[in-house]
Coordinates of C-alpha atoms and ligand atoms in Angstrom, one line a residue:
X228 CA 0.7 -11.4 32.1
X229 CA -1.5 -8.6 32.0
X230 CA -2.4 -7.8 28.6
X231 CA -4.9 -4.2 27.3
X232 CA -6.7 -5.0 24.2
X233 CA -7.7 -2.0 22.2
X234 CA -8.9 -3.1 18.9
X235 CA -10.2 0.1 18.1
X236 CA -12.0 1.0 14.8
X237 CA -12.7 -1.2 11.4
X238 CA -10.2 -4.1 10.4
X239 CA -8.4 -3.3 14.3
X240 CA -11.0 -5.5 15.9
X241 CA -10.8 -8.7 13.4
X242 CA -7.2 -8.9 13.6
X243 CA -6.5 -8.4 16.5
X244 CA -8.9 -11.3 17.3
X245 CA -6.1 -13.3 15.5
X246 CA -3.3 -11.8 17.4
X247 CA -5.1 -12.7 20.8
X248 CA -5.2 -16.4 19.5
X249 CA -1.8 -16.3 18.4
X250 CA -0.5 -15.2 21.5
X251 CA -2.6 -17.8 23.6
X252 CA -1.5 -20.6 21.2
X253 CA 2.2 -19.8 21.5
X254 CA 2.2 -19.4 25.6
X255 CA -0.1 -22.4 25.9
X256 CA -0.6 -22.9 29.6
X257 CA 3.3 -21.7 30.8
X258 CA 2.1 -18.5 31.9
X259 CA -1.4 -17.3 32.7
X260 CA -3.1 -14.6 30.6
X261 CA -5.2 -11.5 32.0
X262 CA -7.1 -9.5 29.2
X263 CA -8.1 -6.7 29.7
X264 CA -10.4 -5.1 26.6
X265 CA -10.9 -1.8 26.1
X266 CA -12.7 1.0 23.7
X267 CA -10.5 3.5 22.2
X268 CA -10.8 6.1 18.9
X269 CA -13.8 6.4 17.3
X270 CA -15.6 3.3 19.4
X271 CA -14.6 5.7 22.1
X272 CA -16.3 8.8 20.9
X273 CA -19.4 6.9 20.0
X274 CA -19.8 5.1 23.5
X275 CA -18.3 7.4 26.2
X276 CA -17.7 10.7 23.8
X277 CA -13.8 10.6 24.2
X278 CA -11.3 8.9 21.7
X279 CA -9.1 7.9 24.7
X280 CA -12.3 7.3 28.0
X281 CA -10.0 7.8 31.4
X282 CA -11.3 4.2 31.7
X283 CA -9.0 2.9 28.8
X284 CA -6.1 4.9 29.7
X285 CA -6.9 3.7 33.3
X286 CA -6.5 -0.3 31.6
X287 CA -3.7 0.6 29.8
X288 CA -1.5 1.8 33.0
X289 CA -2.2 -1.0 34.6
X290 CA -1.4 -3.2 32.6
X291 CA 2.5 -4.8 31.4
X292 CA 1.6 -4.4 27.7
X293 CA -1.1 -3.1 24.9
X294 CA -2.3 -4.6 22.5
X295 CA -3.6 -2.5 20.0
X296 CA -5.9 -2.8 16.3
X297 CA -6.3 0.7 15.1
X298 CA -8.1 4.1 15.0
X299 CA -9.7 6.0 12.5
X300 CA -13.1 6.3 11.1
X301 CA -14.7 8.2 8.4
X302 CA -15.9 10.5 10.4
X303 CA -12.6 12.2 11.1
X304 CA -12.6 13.8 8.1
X305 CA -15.6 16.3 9.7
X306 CA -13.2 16.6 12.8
X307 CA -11.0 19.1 14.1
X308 CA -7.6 16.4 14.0
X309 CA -7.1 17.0 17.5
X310 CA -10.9 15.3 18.4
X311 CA -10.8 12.8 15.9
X312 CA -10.2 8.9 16.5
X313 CA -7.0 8.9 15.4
X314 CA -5.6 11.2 18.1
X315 CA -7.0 9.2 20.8
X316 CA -3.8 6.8 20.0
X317 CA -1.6 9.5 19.6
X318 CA -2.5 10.6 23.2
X319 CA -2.6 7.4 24.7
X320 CA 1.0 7.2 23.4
X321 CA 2.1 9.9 25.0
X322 CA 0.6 9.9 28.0
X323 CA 2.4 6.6 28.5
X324 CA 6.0 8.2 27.2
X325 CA 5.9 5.6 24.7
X326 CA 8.3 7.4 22.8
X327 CA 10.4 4.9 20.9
X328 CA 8.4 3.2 17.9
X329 CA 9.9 0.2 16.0
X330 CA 8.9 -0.4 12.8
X331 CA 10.8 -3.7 11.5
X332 CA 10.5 -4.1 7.8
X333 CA 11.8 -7.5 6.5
X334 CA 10.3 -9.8 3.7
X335 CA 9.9 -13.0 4.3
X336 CA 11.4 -14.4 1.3
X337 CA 8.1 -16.0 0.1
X338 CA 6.3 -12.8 -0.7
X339 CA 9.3 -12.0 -2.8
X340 CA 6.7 -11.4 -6.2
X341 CA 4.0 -10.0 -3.7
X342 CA 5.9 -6.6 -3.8
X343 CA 4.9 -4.1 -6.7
X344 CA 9.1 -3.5 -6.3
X345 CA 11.8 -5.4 -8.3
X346 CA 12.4 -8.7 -6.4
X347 CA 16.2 -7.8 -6.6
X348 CA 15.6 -4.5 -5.3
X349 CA 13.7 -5.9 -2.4
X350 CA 15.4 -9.3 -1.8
X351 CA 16.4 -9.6 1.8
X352 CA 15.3 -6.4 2.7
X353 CA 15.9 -6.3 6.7
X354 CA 15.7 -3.5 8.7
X355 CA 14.3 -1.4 11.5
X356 CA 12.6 2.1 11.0
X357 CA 12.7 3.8 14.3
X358 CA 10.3 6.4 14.7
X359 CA 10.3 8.8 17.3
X360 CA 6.9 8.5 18.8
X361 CA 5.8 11.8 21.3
X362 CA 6.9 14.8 19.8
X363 CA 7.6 17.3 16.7
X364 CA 4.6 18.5 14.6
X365 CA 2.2 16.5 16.4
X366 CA 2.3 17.4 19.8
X367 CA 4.0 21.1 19.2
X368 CA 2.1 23.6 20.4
X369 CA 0.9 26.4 19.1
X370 CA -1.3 24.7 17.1
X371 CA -4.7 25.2 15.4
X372 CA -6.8 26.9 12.6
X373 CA -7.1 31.0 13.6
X374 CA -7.9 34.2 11.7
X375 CA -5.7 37.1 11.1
X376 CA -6.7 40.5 11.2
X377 CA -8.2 40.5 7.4
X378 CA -10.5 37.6 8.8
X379 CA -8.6 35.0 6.4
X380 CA -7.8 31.8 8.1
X381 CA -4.4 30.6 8.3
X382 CA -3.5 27.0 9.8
X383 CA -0.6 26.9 12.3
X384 CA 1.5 23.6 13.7
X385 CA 4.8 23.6 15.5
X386 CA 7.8 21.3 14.6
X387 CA 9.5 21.1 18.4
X388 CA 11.9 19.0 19.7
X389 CA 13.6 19.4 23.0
X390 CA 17.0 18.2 23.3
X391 CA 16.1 15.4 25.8
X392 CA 13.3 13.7 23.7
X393 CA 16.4 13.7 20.8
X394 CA 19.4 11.8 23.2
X395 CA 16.6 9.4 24.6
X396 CA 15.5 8.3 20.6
X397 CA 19.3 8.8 20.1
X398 CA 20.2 5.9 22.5
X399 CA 17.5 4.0 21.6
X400 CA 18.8 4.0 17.7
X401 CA 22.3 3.4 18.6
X402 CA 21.1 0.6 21.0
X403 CA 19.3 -1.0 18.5
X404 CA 21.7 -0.8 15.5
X405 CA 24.0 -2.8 18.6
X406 CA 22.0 -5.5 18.3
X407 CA 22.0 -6.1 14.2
X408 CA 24.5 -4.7 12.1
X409 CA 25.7 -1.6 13.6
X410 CA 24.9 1.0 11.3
X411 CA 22.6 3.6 11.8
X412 CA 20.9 5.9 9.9
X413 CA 19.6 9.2 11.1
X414 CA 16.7 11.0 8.6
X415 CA 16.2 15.0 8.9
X416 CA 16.0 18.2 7.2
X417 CA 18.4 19.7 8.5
X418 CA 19.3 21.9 5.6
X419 CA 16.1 23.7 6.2
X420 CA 14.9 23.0 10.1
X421 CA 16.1 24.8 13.6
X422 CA 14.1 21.6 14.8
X423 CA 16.0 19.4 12.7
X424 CA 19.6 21.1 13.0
X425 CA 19.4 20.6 16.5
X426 CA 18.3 16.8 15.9
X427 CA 21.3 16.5 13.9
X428 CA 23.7 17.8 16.4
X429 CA 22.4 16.0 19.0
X430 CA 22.2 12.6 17.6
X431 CA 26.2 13.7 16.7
X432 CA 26.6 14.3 20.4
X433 CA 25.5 10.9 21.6
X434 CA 26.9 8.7 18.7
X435 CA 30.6 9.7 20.7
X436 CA 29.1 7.0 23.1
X437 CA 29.0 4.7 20.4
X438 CA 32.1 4.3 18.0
X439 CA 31.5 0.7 17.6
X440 CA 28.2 2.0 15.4
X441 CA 28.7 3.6 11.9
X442 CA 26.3 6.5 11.6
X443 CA 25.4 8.4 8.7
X444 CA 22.7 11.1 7.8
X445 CA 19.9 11.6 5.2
X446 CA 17.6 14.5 4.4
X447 CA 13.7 12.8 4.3
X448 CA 13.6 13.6 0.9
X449 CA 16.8 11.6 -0.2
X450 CA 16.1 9.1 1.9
X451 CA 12.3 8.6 0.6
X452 CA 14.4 8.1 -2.7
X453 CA 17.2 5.8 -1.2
X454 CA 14.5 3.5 0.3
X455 CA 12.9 2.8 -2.8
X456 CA 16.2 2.6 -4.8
X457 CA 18.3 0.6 -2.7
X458 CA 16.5 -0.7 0.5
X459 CA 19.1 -3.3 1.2
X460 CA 22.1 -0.1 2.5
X461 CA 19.6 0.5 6.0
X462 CA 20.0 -1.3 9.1
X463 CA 18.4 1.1 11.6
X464 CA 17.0 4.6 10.5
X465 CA 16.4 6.7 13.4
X466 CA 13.8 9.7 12.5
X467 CA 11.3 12.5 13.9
X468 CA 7.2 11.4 14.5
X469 CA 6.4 12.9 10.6
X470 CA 9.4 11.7 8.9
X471 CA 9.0 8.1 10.5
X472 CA 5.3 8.2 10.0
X473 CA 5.7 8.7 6.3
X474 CA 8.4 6.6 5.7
X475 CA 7.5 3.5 7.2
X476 CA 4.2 3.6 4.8
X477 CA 6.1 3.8 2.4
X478 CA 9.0 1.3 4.1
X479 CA 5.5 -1.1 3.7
X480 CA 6.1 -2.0 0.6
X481 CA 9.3 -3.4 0.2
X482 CA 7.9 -6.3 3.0
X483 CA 5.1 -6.7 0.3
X484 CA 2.2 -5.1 2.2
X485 CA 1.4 -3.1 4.6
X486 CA -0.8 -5.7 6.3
X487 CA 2.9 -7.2 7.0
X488 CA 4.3 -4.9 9.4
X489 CA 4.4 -4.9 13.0
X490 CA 5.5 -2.1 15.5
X491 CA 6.3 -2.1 19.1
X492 CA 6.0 1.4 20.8
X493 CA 8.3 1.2 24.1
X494 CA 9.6 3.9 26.7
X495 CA 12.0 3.5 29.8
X496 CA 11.0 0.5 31.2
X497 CA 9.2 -3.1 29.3
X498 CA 5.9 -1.8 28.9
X499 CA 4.7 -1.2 25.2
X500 CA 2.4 -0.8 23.1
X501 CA 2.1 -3.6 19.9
X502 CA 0.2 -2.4 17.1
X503 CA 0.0 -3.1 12.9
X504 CA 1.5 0.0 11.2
X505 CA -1.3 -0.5 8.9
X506 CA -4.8 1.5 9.4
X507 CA -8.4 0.7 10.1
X508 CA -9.1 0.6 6.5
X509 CA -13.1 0.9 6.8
X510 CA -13.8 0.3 3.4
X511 CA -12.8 -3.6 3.6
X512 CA -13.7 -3.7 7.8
X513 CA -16.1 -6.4 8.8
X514 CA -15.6 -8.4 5.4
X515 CA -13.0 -10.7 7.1
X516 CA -10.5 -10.1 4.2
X517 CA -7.7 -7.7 6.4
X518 CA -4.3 -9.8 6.6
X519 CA -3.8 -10.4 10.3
X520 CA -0.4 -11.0 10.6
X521 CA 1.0 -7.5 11.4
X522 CA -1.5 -7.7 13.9
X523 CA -0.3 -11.3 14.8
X524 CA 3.4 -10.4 14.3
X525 CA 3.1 -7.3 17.0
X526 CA 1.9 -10.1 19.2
X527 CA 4.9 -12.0 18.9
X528 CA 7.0 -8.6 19.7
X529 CA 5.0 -8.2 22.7
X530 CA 6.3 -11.4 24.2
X531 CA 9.5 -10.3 22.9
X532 CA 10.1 -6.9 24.4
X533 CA 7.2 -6.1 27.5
X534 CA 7.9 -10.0 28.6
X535 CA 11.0 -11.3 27.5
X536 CA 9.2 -14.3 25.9
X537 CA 12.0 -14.8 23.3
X538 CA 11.1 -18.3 22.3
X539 CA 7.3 -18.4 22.2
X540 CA 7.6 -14.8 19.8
X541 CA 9.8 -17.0 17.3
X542 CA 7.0 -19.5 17.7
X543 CA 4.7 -17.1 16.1
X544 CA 7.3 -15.9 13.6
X545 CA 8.1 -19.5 12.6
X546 CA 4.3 -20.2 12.3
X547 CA 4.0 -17.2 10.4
X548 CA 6.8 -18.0 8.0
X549 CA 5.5 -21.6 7.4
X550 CA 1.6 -20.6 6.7
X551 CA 3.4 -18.4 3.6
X552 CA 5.7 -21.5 2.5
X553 CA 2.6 -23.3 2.7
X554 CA 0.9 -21.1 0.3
X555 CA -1.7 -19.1 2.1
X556 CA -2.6 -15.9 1.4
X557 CA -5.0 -12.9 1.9
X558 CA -6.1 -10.6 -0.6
X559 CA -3.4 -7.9 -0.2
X560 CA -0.4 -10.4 -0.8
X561 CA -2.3 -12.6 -3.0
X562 CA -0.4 -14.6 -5.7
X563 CA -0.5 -16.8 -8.5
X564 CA -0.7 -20.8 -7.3
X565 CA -1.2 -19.4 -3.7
X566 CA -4.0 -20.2 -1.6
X567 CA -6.7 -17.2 -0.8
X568 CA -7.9 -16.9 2.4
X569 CA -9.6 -14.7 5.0
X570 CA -8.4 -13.0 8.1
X571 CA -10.2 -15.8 10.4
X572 CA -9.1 -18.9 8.1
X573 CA -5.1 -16.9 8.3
X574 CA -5.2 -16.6 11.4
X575 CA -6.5 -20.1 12.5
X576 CA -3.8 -21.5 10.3
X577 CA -1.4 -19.4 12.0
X578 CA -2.4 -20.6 15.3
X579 CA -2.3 -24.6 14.3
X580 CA 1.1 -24.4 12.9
X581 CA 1.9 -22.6 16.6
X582 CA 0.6 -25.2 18.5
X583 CA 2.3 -28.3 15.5
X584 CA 5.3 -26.8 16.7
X585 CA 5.0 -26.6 20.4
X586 CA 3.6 -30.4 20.6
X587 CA 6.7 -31.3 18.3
X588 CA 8.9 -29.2 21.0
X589 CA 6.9 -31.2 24.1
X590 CA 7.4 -34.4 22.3
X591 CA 11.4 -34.1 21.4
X592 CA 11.6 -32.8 25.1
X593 CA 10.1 -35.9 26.5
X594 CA 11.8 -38.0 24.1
Ligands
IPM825 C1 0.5 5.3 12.5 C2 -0.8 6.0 12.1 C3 -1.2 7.0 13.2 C4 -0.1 8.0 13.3 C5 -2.6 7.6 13.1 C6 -3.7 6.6 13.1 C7 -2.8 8.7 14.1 O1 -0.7 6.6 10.9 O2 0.5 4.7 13.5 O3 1.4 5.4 11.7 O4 -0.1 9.0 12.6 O5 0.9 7.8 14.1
MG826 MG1 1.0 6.1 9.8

């Protein structure tokens, strides 16, 4: 199994520490490990003066599956967003034709209070956001800060969306919603958008190869509302690079924090990329108080999806679920009567009730 790690910038490197040793834990000595590390966003700029070196991309093709922290750094802010840190992920993205992002959002019942939402309104919250991952505002070109002929500046992105890049997200949402509960949700603006009329009538076109799934349609700004109203009606919602990137912040919260989510980034063939939705938060980096288990939870949709690894990813999930029954916590989803602990102290806690489980499994199997 040949795994790229790119932890990237701030919290990205401590917990995605944790996810390594989750992922060890849980495959044990079945299958053999190759790690590959890597530098990527603004550890990138600083060492080799590119957000994505040819050396990481290099790593990254080779390899069956990426595991990924984050990117971002202050410093961004006194970047042109095309040079920053953050857009050496959104290139390595697509350069791979990672274009299908999943974004699960479920709450495991024990963070129930840990939401700033209703616990009726959040209550078995369980469903996917699918985010499509290579193009719309940013990739479309033209693009950039210019002058007009009065010297004022005027800023200028494109909203583009061939109708290929819609029918491949279109299958993928439709695919998906096969595997739960067969509804699917697809978000536009369509009342406003060429870009997003077109999306409409496409994802129309291919849901005739897919009567068996009920599909319905949102504008973004209804649906930001619906989300937060009534999370429980979504299965799968299907939606543009923006629109998902927006919504599945705000998504966070019904799973009770951001540091809870978990995304797999996939294209046409197993290889992915398995990264927290959550950022490099530099103001708490290095402080060992970042919740690992997004980080640790896109490990166990790694084995899932790039290696088929069905049993040793609901290892980690079952570990991950029992570490909150048993009361631990980091700051973010901290608790009255809970136990608060850091990243490492989660994540080794994380990784013992992985490997409790798998000697239980060898024992009953010998018994
Ligand atoms: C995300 C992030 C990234 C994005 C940033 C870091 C470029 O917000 O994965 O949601 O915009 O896709
Ligand atoms: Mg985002």
């Amino acid at each position: 199994m040949k795994i790229a790690v790119l932890p990237g910038d701030g919290i990205g490197k401590e917990v995605t520490a944790e996810a390594v040793k989750a992922v060890r834990a849980s495959v044990g000595n079945e299958f053999s490990l190759e790690l590959q590390e890597g530098v990527i966003g603004g550890e990138g700029i600083d060492t080799v003066g590119d957000a994505l070196p040819p050396e990481t991309l290099e790593i990254a093709r080779n390899a069956d599956a990426i595991l990924l922290g984050g990117t971002g750094v202050p410093e961004d802010e006194k970047r042109p967003p095309s040079e920053g840190a953050g857009y050496g992920l959104l290139k390595l993205r697509k350069a791979l034709s990672l274009y299908a992002n999943f974004r699960p959002v479920k709450l495991f019942p024990e963070l129930l209070d840990a939401s700033t939402l209703k616990p009726e309104v959040v209550g078995g919250v369980d469903m996917v956001i699918l985010r499509e991952l290579n193009g719309d505002l940013y990739f479309g070109q033209p693009r950039g800060i210019e002058k007009d002929a009065d010297g004022k500046r005027f800023g200028i992105n494109t909203m583009r969306y061939t109708e290929g890049e819609i029918e491949r997200i279109a299958h993928a949402g439709f695919q998906a919603a096969r595997r739960r509960r067969r509804k699917l949700c697809s978000v536009d603006k369509a009342n406003v958008l060429e870009t997003m009329a077109l999306w409409r009538e496409v994802i129309i076109e291919v849901s005739k190869h897919y009567p068996d799934v009920e599909l319905s349609h949102l504008y973004i700004d209804a649906a930001s509302m619906v989300l937060i109203r009534n999370p429980k009606q979504f299965d799968v919602i299907v939606t543009g690079n923006v629109f998902g990137d927006i919504l599945s912040d705000a998504a966070a919260m019904l799973a009770g924090s951001i540091g809870m989510l978990p995304s797999a980034s996939l294209g046409d063939n197993n290889k992915g990329l398995y990264e927290p939705v959550h950022g490099t938060a530099p103001d708490i980096a290095g402080k060992n108080i970042a919740n690992p288990l997004a980080a640790i939870l896109s490990g166990a949709m790694m084995l899932r999806y790039s290696f088929g690894l069905e049993e040793q990813a609901l290892r980690i999930e079952a570990a991950v679920a029992s570490v909150l029954a048993e009361g631990y916590r980091t700051a973010d989803i901290r608790q009255p009567g809970t136990q608060l602990v850091g990243t490492r102290e989660m994540g080794d806690a994380v990784e013992e009730a992985i490997l409790r489980a798998s000697d239980g499994a060898r024992q009953a199997s010998v018994a």
